[in-house]
Short mmCIF file of C-alpha atoms in Angstrom, two decimals:
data_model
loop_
_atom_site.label_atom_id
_atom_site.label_comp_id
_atom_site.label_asym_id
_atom_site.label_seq_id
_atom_site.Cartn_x
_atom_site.Cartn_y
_atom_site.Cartn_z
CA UNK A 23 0.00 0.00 0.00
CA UNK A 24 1.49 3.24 -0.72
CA UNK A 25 1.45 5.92 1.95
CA UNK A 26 -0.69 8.68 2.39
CA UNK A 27 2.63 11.01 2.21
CA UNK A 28 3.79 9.11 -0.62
CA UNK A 29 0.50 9.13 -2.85
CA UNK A 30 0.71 12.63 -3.84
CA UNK A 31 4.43 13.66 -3.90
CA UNK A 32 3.73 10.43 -6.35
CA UNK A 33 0.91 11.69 -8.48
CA UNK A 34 2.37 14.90 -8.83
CA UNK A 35 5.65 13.42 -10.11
CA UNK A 36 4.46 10.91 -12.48
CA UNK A 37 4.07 12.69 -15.27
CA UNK A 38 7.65 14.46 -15.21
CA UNK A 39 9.22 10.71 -13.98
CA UNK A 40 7.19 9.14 -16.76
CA UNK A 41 8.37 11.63 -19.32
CA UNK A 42 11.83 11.65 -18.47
CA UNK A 43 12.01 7.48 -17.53
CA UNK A 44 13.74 6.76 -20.92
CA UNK A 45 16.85 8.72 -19.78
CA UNK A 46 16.49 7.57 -15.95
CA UNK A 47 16.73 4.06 -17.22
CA UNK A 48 19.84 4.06 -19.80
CA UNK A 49 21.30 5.90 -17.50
CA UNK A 50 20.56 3.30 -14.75
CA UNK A 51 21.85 0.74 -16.91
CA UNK A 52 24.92 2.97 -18.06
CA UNK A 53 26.13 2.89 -14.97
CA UNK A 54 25.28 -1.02 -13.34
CA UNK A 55 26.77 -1.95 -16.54
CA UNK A 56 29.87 0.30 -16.17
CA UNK A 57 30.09 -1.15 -12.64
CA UNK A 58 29.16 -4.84 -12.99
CA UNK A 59 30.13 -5.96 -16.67
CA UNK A 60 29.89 -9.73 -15.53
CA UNK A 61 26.30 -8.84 -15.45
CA UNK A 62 26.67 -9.32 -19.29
CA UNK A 63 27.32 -12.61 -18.67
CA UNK A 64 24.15 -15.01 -18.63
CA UNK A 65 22.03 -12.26 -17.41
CA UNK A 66 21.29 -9.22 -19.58
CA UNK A 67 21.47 -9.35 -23.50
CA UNK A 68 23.69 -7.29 -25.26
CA UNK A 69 21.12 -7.04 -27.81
CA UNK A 70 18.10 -5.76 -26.13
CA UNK A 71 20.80 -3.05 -24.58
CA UNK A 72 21.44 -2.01 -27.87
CA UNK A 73 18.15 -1.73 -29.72
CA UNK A 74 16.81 -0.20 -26.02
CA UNK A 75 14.46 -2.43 -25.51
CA UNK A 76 15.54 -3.43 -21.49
CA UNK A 77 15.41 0.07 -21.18
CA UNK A 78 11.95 0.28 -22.62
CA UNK A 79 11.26 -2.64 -20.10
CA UNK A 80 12.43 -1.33 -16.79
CA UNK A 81 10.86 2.43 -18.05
CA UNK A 82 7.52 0.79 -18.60
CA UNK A 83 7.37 -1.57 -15.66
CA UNK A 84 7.99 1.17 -13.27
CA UNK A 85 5.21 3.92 -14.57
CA UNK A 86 2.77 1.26 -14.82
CA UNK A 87 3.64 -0.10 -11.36
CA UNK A 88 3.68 3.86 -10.11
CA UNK A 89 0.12 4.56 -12.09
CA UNK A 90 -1.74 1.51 -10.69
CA UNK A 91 -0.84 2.84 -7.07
CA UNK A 92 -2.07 6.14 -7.97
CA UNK A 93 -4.89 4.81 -9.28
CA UNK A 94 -5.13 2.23 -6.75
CA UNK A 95 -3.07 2.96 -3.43
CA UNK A 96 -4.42 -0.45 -1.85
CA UNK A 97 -3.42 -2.79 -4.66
CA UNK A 98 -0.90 -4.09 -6.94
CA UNK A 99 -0.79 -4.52 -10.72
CA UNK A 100 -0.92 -8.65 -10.56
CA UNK A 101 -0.79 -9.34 -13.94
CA UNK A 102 2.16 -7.14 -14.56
CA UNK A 103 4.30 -8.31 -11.26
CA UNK A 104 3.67 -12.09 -12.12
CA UNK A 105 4.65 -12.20 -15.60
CA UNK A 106 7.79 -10.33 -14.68
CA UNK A 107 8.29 -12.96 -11.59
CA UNK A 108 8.35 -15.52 -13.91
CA UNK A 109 11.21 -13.78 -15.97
CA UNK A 110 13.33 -13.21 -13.45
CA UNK A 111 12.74 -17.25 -11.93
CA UNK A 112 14.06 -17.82 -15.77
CA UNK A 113 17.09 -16.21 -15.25
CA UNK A 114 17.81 -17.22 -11.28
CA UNK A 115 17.39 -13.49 -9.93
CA UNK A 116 17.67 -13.05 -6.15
CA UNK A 117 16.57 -11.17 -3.14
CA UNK A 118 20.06 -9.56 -3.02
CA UNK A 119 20.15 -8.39 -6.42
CA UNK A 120 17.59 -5.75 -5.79
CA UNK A 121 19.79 -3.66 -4.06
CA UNK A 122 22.24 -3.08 -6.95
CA UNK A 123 19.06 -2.26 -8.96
CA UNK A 124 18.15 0.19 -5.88
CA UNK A 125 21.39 1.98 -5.95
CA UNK A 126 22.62 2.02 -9.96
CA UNK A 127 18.42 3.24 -10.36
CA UNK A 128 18.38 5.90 -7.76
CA UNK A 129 21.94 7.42 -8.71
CA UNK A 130 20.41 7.63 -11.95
CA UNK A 131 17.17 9.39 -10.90
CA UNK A 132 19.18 11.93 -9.10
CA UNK A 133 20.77 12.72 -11.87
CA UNK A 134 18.19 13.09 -14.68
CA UNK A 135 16.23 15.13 -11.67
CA UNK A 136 18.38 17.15 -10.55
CA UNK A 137 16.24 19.66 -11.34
CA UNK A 138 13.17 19.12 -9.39
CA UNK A 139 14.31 16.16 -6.99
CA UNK A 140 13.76 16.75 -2.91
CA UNK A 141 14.83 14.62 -0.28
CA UNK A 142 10.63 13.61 -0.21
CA UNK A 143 10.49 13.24 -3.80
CA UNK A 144 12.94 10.81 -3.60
CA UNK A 145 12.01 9.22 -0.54
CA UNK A 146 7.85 8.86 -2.32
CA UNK A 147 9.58 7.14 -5.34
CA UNK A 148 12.29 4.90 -2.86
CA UNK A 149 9.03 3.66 -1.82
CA UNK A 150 7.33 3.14 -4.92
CA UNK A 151 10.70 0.91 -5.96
CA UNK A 152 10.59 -1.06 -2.76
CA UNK A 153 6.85 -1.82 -2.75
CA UNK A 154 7.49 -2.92 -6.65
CA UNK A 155 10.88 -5.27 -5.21
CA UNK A 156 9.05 -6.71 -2.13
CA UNK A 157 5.93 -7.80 -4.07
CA UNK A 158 7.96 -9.55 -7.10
CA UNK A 159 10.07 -10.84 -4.54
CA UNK A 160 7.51 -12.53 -2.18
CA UNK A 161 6.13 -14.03 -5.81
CA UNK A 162 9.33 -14.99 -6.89
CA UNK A 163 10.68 -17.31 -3.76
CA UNK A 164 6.65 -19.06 -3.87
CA UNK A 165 8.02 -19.72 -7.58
CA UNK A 166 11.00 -21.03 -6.21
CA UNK A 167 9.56 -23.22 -3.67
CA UNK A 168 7.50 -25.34 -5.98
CA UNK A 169 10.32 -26.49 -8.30
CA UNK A 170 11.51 -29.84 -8.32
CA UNK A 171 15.01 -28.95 -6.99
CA UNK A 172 16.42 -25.66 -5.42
CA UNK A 173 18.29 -25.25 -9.26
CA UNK A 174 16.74 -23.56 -11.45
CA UNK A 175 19.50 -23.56 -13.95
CA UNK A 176 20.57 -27.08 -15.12
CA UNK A 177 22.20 -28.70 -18.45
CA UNK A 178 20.16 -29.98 -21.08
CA UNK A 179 22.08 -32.27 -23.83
CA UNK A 180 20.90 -31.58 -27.63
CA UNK A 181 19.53 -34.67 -28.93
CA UNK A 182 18.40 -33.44 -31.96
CA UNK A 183 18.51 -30.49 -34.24
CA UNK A 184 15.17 -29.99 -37.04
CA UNK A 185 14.50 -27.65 -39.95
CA UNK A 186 11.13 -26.25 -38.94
CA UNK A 187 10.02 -24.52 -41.91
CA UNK A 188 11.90 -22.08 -44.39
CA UNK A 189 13.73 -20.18 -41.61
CA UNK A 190 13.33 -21.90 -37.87
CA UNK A 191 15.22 -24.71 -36.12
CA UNK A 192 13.53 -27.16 -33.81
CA UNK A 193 15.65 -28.39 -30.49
CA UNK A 194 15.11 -31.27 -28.42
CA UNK A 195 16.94 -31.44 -25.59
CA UNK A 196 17.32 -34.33 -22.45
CA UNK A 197 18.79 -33.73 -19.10
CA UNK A 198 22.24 -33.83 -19.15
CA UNK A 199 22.77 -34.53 -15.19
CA UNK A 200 20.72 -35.48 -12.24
CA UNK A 201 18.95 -32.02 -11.15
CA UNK A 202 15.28 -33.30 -10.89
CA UNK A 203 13.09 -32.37 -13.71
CA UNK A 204 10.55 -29.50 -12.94
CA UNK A 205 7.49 -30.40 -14.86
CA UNK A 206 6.18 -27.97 -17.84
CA UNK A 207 2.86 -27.15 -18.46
CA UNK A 208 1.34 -25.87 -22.26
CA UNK A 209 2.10 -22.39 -23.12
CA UNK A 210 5.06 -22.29 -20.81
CA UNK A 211 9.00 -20.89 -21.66
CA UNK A 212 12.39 -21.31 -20.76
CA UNK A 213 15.56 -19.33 -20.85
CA UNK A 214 18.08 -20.79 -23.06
CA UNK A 215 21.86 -20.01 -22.37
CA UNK A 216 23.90 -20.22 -25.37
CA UNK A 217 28.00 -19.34 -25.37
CA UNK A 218 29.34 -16.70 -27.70
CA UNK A 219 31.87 -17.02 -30.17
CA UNK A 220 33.97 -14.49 -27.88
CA UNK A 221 33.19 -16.16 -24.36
CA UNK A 222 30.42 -14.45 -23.07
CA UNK A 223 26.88 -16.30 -22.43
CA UNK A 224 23.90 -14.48 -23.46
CA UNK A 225 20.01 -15.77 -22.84
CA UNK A 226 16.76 -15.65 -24.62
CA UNK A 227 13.75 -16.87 -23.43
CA UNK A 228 12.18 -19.34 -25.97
CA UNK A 229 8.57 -21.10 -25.53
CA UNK A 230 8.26 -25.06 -25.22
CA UNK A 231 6.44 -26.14 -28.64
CA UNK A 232 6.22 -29.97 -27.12
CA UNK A 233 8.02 -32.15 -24.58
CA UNK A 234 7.72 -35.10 -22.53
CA UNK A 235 8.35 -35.38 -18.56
CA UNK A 236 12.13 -35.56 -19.70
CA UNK A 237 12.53 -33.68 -22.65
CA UNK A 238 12.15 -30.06 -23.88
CA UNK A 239 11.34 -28.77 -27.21
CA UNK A 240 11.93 -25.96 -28.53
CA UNK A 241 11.62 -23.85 -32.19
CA UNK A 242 13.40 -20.45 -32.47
CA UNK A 243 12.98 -18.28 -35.99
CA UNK A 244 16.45 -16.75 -36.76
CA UNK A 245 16.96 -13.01 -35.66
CA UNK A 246 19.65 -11.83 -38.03
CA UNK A 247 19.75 -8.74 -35.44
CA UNK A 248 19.97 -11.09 -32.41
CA UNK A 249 22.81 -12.72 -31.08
CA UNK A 250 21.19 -16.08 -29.34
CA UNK A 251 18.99 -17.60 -32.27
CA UNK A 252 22.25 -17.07 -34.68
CA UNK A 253 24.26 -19.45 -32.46
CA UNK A 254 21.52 -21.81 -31.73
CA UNK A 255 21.32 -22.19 -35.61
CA UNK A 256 25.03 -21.85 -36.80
CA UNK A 257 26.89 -23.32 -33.95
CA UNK A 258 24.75 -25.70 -31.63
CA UNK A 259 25.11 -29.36 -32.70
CA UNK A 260 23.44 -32.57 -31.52
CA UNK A 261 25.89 -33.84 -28.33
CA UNK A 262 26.01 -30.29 -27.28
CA UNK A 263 24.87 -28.96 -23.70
CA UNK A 264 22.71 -25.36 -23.10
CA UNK A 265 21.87 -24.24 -19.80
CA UNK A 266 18.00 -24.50 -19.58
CA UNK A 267 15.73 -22.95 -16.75
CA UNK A 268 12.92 -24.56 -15.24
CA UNK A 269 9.48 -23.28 -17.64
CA UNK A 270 8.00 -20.46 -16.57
CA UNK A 271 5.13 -18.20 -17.40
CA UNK A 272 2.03 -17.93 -16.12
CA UNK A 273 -0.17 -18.18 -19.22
CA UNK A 274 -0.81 -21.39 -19.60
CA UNK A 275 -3.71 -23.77 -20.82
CA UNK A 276 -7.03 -23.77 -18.36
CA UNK A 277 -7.99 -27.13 -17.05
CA UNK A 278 -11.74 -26.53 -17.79
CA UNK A 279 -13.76 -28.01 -20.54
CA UNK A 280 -14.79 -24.89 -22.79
CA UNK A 281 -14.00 -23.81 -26.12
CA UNK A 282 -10.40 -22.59 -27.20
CA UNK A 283 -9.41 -20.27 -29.33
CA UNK A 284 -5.39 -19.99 -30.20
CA UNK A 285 -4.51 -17.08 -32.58
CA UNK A 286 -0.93 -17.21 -33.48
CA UNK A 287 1.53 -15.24 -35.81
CA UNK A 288 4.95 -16.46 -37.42
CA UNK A 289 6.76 -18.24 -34.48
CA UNK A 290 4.27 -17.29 -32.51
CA UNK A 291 2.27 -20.84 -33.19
CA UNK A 292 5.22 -22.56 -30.31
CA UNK A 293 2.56 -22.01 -27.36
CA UNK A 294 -0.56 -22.72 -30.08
CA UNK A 295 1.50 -25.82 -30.92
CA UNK A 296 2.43 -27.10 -27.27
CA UNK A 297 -1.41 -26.32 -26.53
CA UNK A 298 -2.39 -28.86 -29.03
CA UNK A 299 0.18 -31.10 -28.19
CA UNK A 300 -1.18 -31.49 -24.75
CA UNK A 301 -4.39 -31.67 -25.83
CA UNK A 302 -4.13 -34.53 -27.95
CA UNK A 303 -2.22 -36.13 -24.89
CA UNK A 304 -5.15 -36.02 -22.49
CA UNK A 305 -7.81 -36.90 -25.55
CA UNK A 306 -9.08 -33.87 -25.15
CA UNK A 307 -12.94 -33.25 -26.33
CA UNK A 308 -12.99 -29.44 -26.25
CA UNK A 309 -13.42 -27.23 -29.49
CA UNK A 310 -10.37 -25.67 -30.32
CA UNK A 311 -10.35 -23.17 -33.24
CA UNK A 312 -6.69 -22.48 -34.30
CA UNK A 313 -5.95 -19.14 -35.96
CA UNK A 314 -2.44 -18.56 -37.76
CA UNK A 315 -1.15 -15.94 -40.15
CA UNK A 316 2.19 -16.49 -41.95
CA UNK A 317 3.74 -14.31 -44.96
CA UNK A 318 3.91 -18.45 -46.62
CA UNK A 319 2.93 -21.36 -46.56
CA UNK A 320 6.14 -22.95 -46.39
CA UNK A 321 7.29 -20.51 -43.96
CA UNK A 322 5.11 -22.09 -41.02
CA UNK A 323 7.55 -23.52 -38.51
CA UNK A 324 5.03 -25.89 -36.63
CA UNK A 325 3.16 -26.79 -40.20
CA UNK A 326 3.62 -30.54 -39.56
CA UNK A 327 3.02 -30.78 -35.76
CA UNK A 328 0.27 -28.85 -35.75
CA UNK A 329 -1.78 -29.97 -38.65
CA UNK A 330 -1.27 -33.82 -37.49
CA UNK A 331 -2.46 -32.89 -33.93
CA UNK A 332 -5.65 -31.02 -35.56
CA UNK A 333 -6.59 -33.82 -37.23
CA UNK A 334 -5.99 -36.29 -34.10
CA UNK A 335 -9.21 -33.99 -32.44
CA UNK A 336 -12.18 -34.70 -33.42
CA UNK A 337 -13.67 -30.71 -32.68
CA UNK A 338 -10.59 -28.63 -33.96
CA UNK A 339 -10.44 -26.56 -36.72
CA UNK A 340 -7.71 -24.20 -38.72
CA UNK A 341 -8.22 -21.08 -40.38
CA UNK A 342 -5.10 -20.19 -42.23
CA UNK A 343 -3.78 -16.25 -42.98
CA UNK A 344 -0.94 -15.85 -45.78
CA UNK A 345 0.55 -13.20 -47.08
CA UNK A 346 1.07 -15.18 -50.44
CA UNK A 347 -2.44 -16.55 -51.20
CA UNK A 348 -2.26 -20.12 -51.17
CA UNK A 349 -6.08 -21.97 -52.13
CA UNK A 350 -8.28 -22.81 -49.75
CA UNK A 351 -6.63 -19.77 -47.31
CA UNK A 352 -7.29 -16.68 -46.33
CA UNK A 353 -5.62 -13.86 -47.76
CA UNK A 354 -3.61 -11.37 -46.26
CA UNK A 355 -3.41 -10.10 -42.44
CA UNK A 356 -5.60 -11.93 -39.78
CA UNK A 357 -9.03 -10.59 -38.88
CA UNK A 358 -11.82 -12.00 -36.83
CA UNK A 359 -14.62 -9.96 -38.66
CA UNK A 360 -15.93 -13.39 -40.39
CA UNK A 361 -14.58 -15.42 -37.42
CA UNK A 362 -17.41 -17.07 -35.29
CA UNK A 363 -15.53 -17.14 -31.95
CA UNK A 364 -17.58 -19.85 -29.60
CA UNK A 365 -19.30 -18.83 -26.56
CA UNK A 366 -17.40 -18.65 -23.86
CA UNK A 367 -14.14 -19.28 -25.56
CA UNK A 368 -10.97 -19.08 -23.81
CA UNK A 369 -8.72 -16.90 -26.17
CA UNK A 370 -5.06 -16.81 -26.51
CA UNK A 371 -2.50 -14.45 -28.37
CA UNK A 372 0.56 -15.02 -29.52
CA UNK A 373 2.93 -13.32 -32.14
CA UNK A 374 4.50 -9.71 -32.74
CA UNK A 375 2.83 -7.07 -30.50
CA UNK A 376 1.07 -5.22 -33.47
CA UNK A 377 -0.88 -8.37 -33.97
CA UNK A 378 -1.50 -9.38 -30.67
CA UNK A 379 -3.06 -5.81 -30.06
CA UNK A 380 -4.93 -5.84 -32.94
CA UNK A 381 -6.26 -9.40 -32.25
CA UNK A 382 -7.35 -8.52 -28.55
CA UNK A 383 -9.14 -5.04 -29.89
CA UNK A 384 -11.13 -7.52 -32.30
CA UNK A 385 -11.91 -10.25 -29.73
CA UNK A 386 -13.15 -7.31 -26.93
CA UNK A 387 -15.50 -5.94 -30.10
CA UNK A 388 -16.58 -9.04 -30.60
CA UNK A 389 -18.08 -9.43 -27.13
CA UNK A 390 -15.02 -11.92 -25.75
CA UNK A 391 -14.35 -10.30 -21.73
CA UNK A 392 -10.74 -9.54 -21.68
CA UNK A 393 -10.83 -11.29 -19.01
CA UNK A 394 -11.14 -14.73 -21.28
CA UNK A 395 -8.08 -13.08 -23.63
CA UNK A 396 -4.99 -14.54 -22.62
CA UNK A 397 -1.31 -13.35 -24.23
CA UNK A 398 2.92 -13.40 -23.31
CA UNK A 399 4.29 -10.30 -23.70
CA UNK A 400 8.22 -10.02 -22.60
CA UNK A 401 7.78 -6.56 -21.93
CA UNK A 402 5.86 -3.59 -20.31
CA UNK A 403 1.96 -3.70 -21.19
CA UNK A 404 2.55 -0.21 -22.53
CA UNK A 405 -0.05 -0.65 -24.46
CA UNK A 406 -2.89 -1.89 -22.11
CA UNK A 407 -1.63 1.02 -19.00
CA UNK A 408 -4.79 2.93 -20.03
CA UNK A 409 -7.30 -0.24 -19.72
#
């Protein structure tokens, strides 16, 4: 709960903070960075530093966090705080770590302020960050406490290596010691660690496309701008071992027994295709409607899974999207304006931003509750802070 000193220093501030959050947060990471290089090394990417999208991240977290308490001084942004607890369970953050945040963040607030900032200012926001840092916290160790083993980083061994359509590879992947195996459930990611050609390890956070109790599976699209998916497809070979985290993520398949609706873009269709996967597992009755857009046929990655596991139930259907009209498709982008979406259907999102926002606008005009519209976003809701 946020204080009734706090609350308006707070509201006041926001829109200045907000504004000027951009700079507070490259130069936050400026100067951790500067301090801690090693940090560099299986924690933050190099490339999300340099296309600004961390800082984008942290900027976004923190004025949504700091609206919702203005908004709401009694509550926290759930949605938000779990999605990011899962992230950092990927990546094995700790308690302790929130005090380098704390000081590198700070240091950099009092220096993009220096303007305005007061010993009260700063003291309202100190207690905006430490509200934010207790709350993921708290989440985070109840994450930790219900894996199988008190690692959440363990070797996987590459067991095999698949073209999955015109530009993705497929991985599967068995335990390569004897940390005990924290189950994964549909729709769930891991972070992959993958060593670069100059020494340093750098992680991206892929989602499982199929798996068994002891196996993970995983399809990544090549990022010609990225640094992971490049060495996963030029350098990893079968008999290789990559650090794996437990899955994470919080959106995951419902256990009811209504109808589904998984609406997927490009590589997007990994969480569509685990879905499926486990639905054909459990013989599954439900209706399922899957929804996927690709620029080509040939260019789905999951083409072969997940038409065989449509087929295997008996009340799923495909509606196709390409870019290069194909017969029998739809062509051009995804829309749901001649989509009959079932009652009661469970909707989830998953593909580039653009379309996922696009997608939930046309499922909320269609009548589907937002809260039946589930979607992964590794990033700040920027776009839903208004809803």
């Amino acid at each position: 709960m946020l204080s009734a000193q706090s609350l308006p220093l707070i509201e006041a501030t926001l829109p200045l903070v907000g504004e000027r959050m951009p700079e507070i947060a490259r130069n936050f990471y400026g100067r951790m960075l500067t301090a801690h290089p090693e940090l560099f090394d299986g924690l933050f990417s190099r490339s999300n530093q340099k296309n600004g999208s961390q800082q984008q991240a942290l900027a976004g977290s923190i004025a949504v966090f700091a609206t919702h308490l203005v908004q709401n001084p009694e509550t926290t942004p759930e949605a938000m705080l779990s999605r990011i607890a899962h992230k950092h369970v990927s990546l094995d953050i700790r308690p302790e770590q929130y005090d380098v945040v704390y000081k590198y963040l700070f240091e950099a607030i009092a220096d993009e302020l220096s303007d305005v900032i007061t010993a009260e200012i700063a003291g309202a926001w100190t207690e905006v960050y430490w509200l934010m840092a207790h709350a993921l916290i708290k989440m985070e160790s109840g994450l930790y406490s219900g894996l199988a083993s008190d690692k959440p980083l363990a070797p996987w061994a590459v067991v095999k290596k698949e073209t999955a359509g015109t530009d993705a590879v497929t991985f599967t992947l068995e335990p390569a010691d004897d940390t005990p195996v924290s189950p994964a459930l549909p729709g769930q990611y891991v972070s992959v660690t993958v060593r670069m050609p100059d020494g340093i390890h750098q992680v991206r956070q892929y989602s499982l496309s199929a798996g068994t109790a002891t196996t993970r599976v995983f399809t990544t699209k090549l990022d010609a701008n990225g640094e992971v998916s490049p060495a996963l497809h030029r350098d990893v070979q079968v008999g290789d071992t990559l650090i794996l985290s437990v899955p994470c993520g919080d959106i995951t398949l419902d256990q009811g027994d209504g109808p589904l609706v998984l609406a997927s873009a490009g590589i997007g269709c990994t969480p569509s295709a685990s879905i499926l996967r486990s639905l054909v597992d459990g013989a599954s009755k439900r209706e399922v409607l899957v929804l996927h857009a690709e620029s080509n046929l040939e260019r789905w990655a999951l083409r072969d899974q997940m038409s065989e596991d449509i087929a295997l139930l008996e009340t799923a259907e495909l509606e196709l999207w390409l870019e290069i009209p194909s017969a029998g498709h739809h062509e051009g982008f995804m829309s749901l304006e001649n989509v009959t979406i079932p009652d009661n259907a469970s909707v989830y999102l998953c593909g580039p931003l653009p379309f996922m926002r696009s997608l939930r606008s046309q499922a909320l005009a269609a009548g589907v509750p937002a809260n039946h519209i589930h979607y992964e976003i590794f990033g700040p809701d920027l776009w839903l802070a208004g809803v």
